[in-house]
Coordinates of N, CA, C and O in Angstrom, one line a residue:
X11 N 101.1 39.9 -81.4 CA 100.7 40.6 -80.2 C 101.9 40.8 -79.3 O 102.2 41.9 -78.8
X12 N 102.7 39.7 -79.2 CA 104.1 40.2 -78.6 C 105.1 41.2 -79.2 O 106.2 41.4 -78.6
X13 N 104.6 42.2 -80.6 CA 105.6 42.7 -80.8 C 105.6 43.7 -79.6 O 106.8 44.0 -79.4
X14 N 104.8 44.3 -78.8 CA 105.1 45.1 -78.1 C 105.8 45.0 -76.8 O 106.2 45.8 -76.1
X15 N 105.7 43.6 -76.7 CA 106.6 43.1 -75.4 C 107.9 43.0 -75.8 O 108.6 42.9 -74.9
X16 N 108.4 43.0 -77.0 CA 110.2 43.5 -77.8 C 110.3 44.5 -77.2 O 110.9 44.6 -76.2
X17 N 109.8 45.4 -77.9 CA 110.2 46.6 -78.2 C 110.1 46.9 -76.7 O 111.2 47.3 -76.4
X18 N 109.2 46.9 -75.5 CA 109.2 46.9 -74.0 C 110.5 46.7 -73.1 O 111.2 47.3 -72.3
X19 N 110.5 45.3 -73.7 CA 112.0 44.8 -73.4 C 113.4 45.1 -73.7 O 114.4 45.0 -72.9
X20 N 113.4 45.4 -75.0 CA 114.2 46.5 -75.4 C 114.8 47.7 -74.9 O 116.0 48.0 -74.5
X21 N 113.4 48.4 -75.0 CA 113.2 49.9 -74.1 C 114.4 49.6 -72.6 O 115.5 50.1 -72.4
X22 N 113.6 48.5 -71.5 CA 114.1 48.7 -70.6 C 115.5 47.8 -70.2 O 116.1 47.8 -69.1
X23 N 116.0 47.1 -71.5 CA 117.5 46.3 -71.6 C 118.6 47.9 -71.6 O 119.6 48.2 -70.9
X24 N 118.0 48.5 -72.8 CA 118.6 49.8 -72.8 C 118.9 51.0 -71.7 O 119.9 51.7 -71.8
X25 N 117.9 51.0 -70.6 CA 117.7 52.0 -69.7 C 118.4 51.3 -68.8 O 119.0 52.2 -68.2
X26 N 118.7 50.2 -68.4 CA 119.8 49.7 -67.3 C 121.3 49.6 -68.0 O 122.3 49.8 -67.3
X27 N 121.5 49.4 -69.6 CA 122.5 50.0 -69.4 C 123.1 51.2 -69.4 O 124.3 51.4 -69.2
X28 N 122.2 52.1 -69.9 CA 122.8 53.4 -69.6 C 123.0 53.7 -68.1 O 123.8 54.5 -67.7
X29 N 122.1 52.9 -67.0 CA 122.0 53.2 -66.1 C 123.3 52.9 -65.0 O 123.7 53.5 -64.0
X30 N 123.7 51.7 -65.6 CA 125.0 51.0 -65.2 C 126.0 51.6 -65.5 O 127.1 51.5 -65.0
X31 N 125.8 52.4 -66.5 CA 126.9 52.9 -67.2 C 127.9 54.4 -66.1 O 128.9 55.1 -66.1
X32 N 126.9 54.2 -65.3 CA 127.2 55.4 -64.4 C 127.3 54.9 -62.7 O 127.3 55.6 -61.7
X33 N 127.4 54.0 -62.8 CA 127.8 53.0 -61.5 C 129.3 53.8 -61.1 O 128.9 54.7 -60.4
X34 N 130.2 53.8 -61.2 CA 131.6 54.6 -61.1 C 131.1 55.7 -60.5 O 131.2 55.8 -59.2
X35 N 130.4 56.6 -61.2 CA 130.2 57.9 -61.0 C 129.5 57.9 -59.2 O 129.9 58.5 -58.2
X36 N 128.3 56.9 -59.4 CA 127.5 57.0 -57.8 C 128.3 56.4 -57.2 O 128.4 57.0 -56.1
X37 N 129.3 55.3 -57.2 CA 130.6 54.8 -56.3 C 131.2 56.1 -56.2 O 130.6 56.7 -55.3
X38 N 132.4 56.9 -56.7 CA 132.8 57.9 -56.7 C 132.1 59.1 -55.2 O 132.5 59.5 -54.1
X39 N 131.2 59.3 -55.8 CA 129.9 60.5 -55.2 C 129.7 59.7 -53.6 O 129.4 60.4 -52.7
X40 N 129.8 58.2 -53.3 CA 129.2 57.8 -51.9 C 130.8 57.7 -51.5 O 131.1 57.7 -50.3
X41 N 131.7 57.7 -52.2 CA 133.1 57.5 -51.0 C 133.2 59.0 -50.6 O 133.2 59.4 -49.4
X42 N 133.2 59.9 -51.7 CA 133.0 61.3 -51.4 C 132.3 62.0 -49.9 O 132.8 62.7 -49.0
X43 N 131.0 61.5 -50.1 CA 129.8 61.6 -49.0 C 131.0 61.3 -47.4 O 131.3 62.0 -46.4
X44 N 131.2 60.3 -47.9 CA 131.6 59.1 -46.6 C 132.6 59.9 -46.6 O 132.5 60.7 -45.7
X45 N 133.7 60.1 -47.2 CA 134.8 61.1 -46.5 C 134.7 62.2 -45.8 O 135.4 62.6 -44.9
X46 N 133.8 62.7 -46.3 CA 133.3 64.4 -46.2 C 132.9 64.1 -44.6 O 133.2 64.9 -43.7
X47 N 132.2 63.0 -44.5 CA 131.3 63.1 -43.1 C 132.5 62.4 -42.0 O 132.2 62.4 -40.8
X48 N 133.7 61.9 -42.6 CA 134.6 61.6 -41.5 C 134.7 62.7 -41.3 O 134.2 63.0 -40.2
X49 N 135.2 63.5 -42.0 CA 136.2 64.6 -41.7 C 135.2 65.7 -40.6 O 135.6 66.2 -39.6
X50 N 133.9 65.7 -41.0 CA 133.2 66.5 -40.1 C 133.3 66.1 -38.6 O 133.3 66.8 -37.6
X51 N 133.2 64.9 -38.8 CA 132.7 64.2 -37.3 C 134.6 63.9 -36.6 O 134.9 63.5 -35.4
X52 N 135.3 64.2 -37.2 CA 136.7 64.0 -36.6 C 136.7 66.0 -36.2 O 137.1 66.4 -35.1
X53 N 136.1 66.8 -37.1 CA 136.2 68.5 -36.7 C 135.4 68.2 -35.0 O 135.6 68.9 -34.1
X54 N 134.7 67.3 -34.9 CA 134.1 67.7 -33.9 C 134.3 66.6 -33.1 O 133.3 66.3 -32.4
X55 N 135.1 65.8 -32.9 CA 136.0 64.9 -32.3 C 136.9 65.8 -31.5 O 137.0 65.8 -30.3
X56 N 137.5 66.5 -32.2 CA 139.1 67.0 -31.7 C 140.0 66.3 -33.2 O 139.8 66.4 -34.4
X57 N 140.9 65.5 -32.3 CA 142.5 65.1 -32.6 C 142.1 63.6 -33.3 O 141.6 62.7 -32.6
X58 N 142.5 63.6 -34.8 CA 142.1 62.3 -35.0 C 142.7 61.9 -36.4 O 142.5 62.9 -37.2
X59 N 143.5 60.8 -37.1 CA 143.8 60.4 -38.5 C 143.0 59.7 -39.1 O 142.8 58.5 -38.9
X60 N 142.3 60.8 -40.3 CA 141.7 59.7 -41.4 C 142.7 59.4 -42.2 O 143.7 60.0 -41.9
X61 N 142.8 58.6 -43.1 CA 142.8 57.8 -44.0 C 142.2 56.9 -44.5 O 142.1 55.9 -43.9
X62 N 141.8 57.1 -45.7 CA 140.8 56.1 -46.2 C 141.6 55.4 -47.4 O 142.6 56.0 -47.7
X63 N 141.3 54.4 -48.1 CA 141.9 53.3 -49.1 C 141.8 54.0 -50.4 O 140.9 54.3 -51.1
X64 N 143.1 54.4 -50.4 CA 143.6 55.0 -51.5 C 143.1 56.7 -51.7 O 142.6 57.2 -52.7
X65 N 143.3 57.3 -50.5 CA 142.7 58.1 -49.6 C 144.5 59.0 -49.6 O 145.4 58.7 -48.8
X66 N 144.7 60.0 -50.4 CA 146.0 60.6 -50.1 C 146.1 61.5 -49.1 O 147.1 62.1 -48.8
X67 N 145.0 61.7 -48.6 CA 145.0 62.9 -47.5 C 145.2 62.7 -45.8 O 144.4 62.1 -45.0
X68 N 145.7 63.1 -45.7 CA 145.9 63.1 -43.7 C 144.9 64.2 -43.4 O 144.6 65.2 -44.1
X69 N 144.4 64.0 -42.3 CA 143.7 65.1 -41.5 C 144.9 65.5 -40.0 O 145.9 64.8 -39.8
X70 N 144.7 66.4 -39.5 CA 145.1 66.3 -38.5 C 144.8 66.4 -37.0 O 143.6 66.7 -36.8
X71 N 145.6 66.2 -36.0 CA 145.2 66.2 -34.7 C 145.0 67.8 -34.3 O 145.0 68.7 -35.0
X72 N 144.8 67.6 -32.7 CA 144.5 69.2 -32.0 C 145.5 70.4 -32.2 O 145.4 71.6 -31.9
X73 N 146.5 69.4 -32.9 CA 148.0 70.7 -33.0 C 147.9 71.3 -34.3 O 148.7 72.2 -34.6
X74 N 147.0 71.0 -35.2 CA 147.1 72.0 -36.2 C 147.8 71.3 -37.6 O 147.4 71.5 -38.7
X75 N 149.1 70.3 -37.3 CA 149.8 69.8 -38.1 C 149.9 68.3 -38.2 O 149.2 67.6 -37.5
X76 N 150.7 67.8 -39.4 CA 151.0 66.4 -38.9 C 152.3 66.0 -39.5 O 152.5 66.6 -40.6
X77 N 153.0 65.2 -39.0 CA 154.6 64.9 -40.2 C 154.1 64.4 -41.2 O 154.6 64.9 -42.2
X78 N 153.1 63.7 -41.4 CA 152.9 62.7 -42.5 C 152.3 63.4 -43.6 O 152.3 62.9 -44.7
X79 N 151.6 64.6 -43.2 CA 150.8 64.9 -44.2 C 150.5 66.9 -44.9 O 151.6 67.6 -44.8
X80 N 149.8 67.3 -45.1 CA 149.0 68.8 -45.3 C 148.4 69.7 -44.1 O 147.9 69.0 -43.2
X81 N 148.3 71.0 -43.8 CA 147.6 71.1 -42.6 C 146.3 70.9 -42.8 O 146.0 70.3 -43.9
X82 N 145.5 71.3 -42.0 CA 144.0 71.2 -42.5 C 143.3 72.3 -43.7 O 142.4 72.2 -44.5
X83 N 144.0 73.4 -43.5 CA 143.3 74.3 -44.2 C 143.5 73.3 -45.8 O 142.6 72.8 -46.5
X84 N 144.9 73.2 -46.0 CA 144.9 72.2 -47.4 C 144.1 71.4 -47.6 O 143.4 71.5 -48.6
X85 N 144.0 70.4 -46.7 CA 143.1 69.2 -47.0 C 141.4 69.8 -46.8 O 140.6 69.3 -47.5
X86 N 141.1 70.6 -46.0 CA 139.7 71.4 -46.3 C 139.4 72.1 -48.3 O 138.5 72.4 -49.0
X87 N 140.7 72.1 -48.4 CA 140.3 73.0 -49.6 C 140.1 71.7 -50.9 O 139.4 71.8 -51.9
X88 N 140.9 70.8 -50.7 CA 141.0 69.8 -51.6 C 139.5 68.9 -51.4 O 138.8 68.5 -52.3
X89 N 139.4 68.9 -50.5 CA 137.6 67.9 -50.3 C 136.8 68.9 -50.4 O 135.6 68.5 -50.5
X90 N 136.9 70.1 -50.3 CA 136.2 71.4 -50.7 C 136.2 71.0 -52.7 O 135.2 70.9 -53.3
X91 N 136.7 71.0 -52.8 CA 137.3 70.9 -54.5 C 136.8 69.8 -55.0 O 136.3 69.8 -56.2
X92 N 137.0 68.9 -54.2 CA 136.4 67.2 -54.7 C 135.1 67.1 -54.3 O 134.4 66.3 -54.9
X93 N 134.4 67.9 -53.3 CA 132.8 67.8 -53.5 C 132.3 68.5 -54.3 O 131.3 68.1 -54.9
X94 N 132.7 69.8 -54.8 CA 132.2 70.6 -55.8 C 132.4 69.8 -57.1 O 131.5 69.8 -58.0
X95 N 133.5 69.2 -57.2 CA 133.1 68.2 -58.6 C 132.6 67.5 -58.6 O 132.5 67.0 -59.8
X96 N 132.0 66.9 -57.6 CA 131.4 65.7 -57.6 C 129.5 66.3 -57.3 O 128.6 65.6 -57.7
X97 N 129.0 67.6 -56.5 CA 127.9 67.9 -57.1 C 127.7 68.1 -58.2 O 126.6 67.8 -58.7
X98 N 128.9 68.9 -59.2 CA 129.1 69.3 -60.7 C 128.4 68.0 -61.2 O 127.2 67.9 -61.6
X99 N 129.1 67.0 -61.3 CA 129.1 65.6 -62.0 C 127.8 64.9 -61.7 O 127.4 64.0 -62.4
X100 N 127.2 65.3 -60.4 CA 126.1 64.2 -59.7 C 124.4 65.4 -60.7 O 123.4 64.9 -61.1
X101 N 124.7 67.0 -60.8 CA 124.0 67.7 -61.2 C 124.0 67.3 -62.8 O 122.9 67.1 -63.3
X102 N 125.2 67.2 -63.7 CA 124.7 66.9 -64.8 C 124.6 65.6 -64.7 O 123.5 65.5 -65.3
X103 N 124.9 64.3 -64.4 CA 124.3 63.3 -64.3 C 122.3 63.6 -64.1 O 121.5 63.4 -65.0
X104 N 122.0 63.9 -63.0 CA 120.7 64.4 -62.7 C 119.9 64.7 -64.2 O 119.1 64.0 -64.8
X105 N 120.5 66.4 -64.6 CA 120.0 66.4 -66.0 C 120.2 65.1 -67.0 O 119.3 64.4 -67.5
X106 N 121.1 65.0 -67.2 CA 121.0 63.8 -68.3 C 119.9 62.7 -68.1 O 119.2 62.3 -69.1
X107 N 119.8 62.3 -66.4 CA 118.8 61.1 -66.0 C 117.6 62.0 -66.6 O 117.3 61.8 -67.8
X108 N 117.0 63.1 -65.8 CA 116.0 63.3 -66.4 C 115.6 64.2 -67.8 O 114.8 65.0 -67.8
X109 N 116.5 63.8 -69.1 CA 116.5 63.9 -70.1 C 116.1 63.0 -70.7 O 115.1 63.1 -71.5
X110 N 117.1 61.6 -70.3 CA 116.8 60.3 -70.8 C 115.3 60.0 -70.6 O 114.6 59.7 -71.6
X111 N 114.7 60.1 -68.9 CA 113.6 59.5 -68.5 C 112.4 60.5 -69.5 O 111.3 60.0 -69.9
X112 N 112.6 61.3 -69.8 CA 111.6 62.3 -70.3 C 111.7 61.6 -71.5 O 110.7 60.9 -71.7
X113 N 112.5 61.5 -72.2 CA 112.7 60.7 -73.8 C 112.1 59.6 -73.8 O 111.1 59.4 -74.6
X114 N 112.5 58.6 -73.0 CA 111.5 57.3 -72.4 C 110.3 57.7 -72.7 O 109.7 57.2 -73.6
X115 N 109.8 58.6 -71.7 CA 108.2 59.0 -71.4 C 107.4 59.0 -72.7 O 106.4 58.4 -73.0
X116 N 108.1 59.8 -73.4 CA 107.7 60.6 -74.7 C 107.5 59.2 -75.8 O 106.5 59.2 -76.6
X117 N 108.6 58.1 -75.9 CA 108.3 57.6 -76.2 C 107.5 56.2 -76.1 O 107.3 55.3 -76.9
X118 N 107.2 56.3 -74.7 CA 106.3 55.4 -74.4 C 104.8 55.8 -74.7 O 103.9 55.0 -75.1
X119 N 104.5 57.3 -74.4 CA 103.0 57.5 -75.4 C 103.0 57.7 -76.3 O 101.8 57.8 -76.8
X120 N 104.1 57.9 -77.3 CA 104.0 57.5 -78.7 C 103.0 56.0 -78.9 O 101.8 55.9 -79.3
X121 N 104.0 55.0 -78.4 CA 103.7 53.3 -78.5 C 102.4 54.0 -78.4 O 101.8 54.5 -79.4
X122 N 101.9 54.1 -76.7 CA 100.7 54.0 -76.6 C 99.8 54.5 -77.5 O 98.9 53.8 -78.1
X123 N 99.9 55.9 -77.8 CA 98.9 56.5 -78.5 C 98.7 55.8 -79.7 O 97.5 55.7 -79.9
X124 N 99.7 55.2 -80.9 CA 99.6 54.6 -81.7 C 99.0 52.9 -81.6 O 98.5 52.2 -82.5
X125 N 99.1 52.6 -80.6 CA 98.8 51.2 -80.2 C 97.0 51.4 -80.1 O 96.3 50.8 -81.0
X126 N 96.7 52.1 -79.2 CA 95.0 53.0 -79.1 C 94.4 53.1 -80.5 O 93.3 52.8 -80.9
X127 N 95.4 53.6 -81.3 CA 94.4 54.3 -82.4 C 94.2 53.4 -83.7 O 93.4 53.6 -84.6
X128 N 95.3 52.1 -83.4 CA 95.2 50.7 -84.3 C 93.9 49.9 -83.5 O 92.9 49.5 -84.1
X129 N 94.0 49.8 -82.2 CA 92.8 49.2 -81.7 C 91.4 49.8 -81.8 O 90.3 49.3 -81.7
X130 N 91.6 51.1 -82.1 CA 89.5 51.8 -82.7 C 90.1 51.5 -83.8 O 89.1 51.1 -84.4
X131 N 90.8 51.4 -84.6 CA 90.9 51.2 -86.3 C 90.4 50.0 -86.3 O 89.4 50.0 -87.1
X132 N 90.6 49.1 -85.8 CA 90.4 47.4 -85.7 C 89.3 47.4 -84.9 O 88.7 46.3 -85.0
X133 N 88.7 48.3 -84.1 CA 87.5 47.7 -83.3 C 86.4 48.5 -84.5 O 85.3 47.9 -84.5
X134 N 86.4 49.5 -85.3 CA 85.4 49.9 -86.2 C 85.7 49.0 -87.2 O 84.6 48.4 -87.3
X135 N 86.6 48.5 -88.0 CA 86.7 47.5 -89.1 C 86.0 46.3 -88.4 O 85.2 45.5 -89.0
X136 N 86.3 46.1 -87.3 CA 85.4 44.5 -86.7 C 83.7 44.6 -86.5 O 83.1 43.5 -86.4
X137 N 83.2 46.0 -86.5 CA 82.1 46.5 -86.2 C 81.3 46.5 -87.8 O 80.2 46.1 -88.0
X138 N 82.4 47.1 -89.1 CA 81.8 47.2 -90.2 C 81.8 45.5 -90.4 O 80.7 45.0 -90.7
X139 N 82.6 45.0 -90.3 CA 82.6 43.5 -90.9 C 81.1 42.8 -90.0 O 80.3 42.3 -90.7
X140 N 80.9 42.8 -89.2 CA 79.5 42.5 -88.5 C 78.4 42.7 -89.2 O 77.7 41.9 -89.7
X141 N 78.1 44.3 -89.2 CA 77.5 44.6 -89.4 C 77.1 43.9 -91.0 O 76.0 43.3 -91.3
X142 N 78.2 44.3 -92.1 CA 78.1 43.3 -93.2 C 77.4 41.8 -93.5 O 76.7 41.4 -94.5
X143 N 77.7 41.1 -92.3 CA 77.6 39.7 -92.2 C 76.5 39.9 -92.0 O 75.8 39.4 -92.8
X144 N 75.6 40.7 -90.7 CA 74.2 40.6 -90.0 C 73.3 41.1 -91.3 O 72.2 40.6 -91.4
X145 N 73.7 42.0 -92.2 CA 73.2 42.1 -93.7 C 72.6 41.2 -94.5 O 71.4 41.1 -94.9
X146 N 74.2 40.2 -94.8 CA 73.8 39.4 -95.5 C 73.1 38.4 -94.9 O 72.1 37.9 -95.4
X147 N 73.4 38.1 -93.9 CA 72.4 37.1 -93.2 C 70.5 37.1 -93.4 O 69.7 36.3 -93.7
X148 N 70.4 38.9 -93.0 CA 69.2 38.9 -93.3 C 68.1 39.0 -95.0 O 67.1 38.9 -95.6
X149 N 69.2 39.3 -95.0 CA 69.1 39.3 -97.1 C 68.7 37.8 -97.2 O 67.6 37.5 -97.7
X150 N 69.5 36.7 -96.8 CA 69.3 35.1 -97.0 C 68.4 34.5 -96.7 O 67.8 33.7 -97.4
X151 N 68.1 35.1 -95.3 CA 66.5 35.1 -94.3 C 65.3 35.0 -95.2 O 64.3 34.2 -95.4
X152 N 65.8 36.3 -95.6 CA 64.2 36.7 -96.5 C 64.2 36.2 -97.4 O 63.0 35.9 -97.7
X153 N 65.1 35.8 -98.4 CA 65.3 35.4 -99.8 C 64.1 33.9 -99.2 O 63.0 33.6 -99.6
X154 N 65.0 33.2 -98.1 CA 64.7 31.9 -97.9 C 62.6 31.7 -97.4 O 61.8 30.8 -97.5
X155 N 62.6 33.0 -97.0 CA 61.2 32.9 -96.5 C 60.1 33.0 -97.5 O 59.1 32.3 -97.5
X156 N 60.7 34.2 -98.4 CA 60.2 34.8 -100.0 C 59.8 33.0 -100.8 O 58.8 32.5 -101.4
X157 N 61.0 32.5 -100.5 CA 61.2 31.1 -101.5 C 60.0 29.5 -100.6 O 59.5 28.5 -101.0
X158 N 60.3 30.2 -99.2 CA 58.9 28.8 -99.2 C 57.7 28.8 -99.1 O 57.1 27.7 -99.1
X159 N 56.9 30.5 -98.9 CA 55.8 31.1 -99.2 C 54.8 29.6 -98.4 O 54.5 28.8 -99.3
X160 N 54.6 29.4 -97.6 CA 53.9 28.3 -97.1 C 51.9 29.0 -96.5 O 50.8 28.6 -95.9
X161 N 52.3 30.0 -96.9 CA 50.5 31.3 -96.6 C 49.9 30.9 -97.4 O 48.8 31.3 -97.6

């Protein structure tokens, strides 16, 4: 009766790691986010330097420029460029998730439906075997009644 708690277990040892397998990718996609929304909230700041950790881009102040770095239009176009690959990447991620989960699904009413149709297989064989026994039982009955004739 535990075989189906394997194969359960199984199932869901498997789905975390594919699921882990894409940890990078949602790390990746939240520094993204998080950059994206400095840069907005510094557009509506004014004059301000991001940098972030391992972050090659300068933003710049009210002047338009900076020594250290790109103007803005540059650095707009490059985090323009790095979120479109990163919806790209977060969109087939998405399909794939719900590829996988559909696959899952599919195969989880398999189990079921096969698991269902062994239990009426087993609940009619437990029903003929009864019935059999309540047979012979009464076959014995009578034999026995037939045999002590006591009228």
């Amino acid at each position: 009766m535990a075989h189906w708690r394997n194969e359960y277990s199984a199932a869901l040892a498997a789905r975390d790691r594919r699921e882990k397998a894409n940890v990078a990718l949602y790390n990746a996609y939240t520094q993204l986010a998080d950059r994206t929304a400095r840069i907005a909230s510094a557009g509506a700041q004014g004059a301000q330097n991001l940098t972030g950790a391992g972050d090659k881009h300068t933003v710049i102040a009210a002047a338009g420029k900076t020594s250290a770095g790109p103007a803005v239009p540059d650095v707009l176009a490059t985090i323009r460029a790095d979120l479109s690959e990163a919806q790209r990447a977060r969109a087939e991620l998405q399909a794939r998730l719900t590829e996988d989960f559909q696959d899952e699904l599919a195969t989880l009413n398999l189990q079921l439906n096969m698991a269902e149709e062994r239990s009426g297989r087993l609940q009619r064989e437990n029903q003929e075997l009864v019935d059999r026994w309540m047979a012979r039982m009464g076959r014995e009955a009578e034999a026995m009644n037939d045999a002590s004739k006591f009228s």
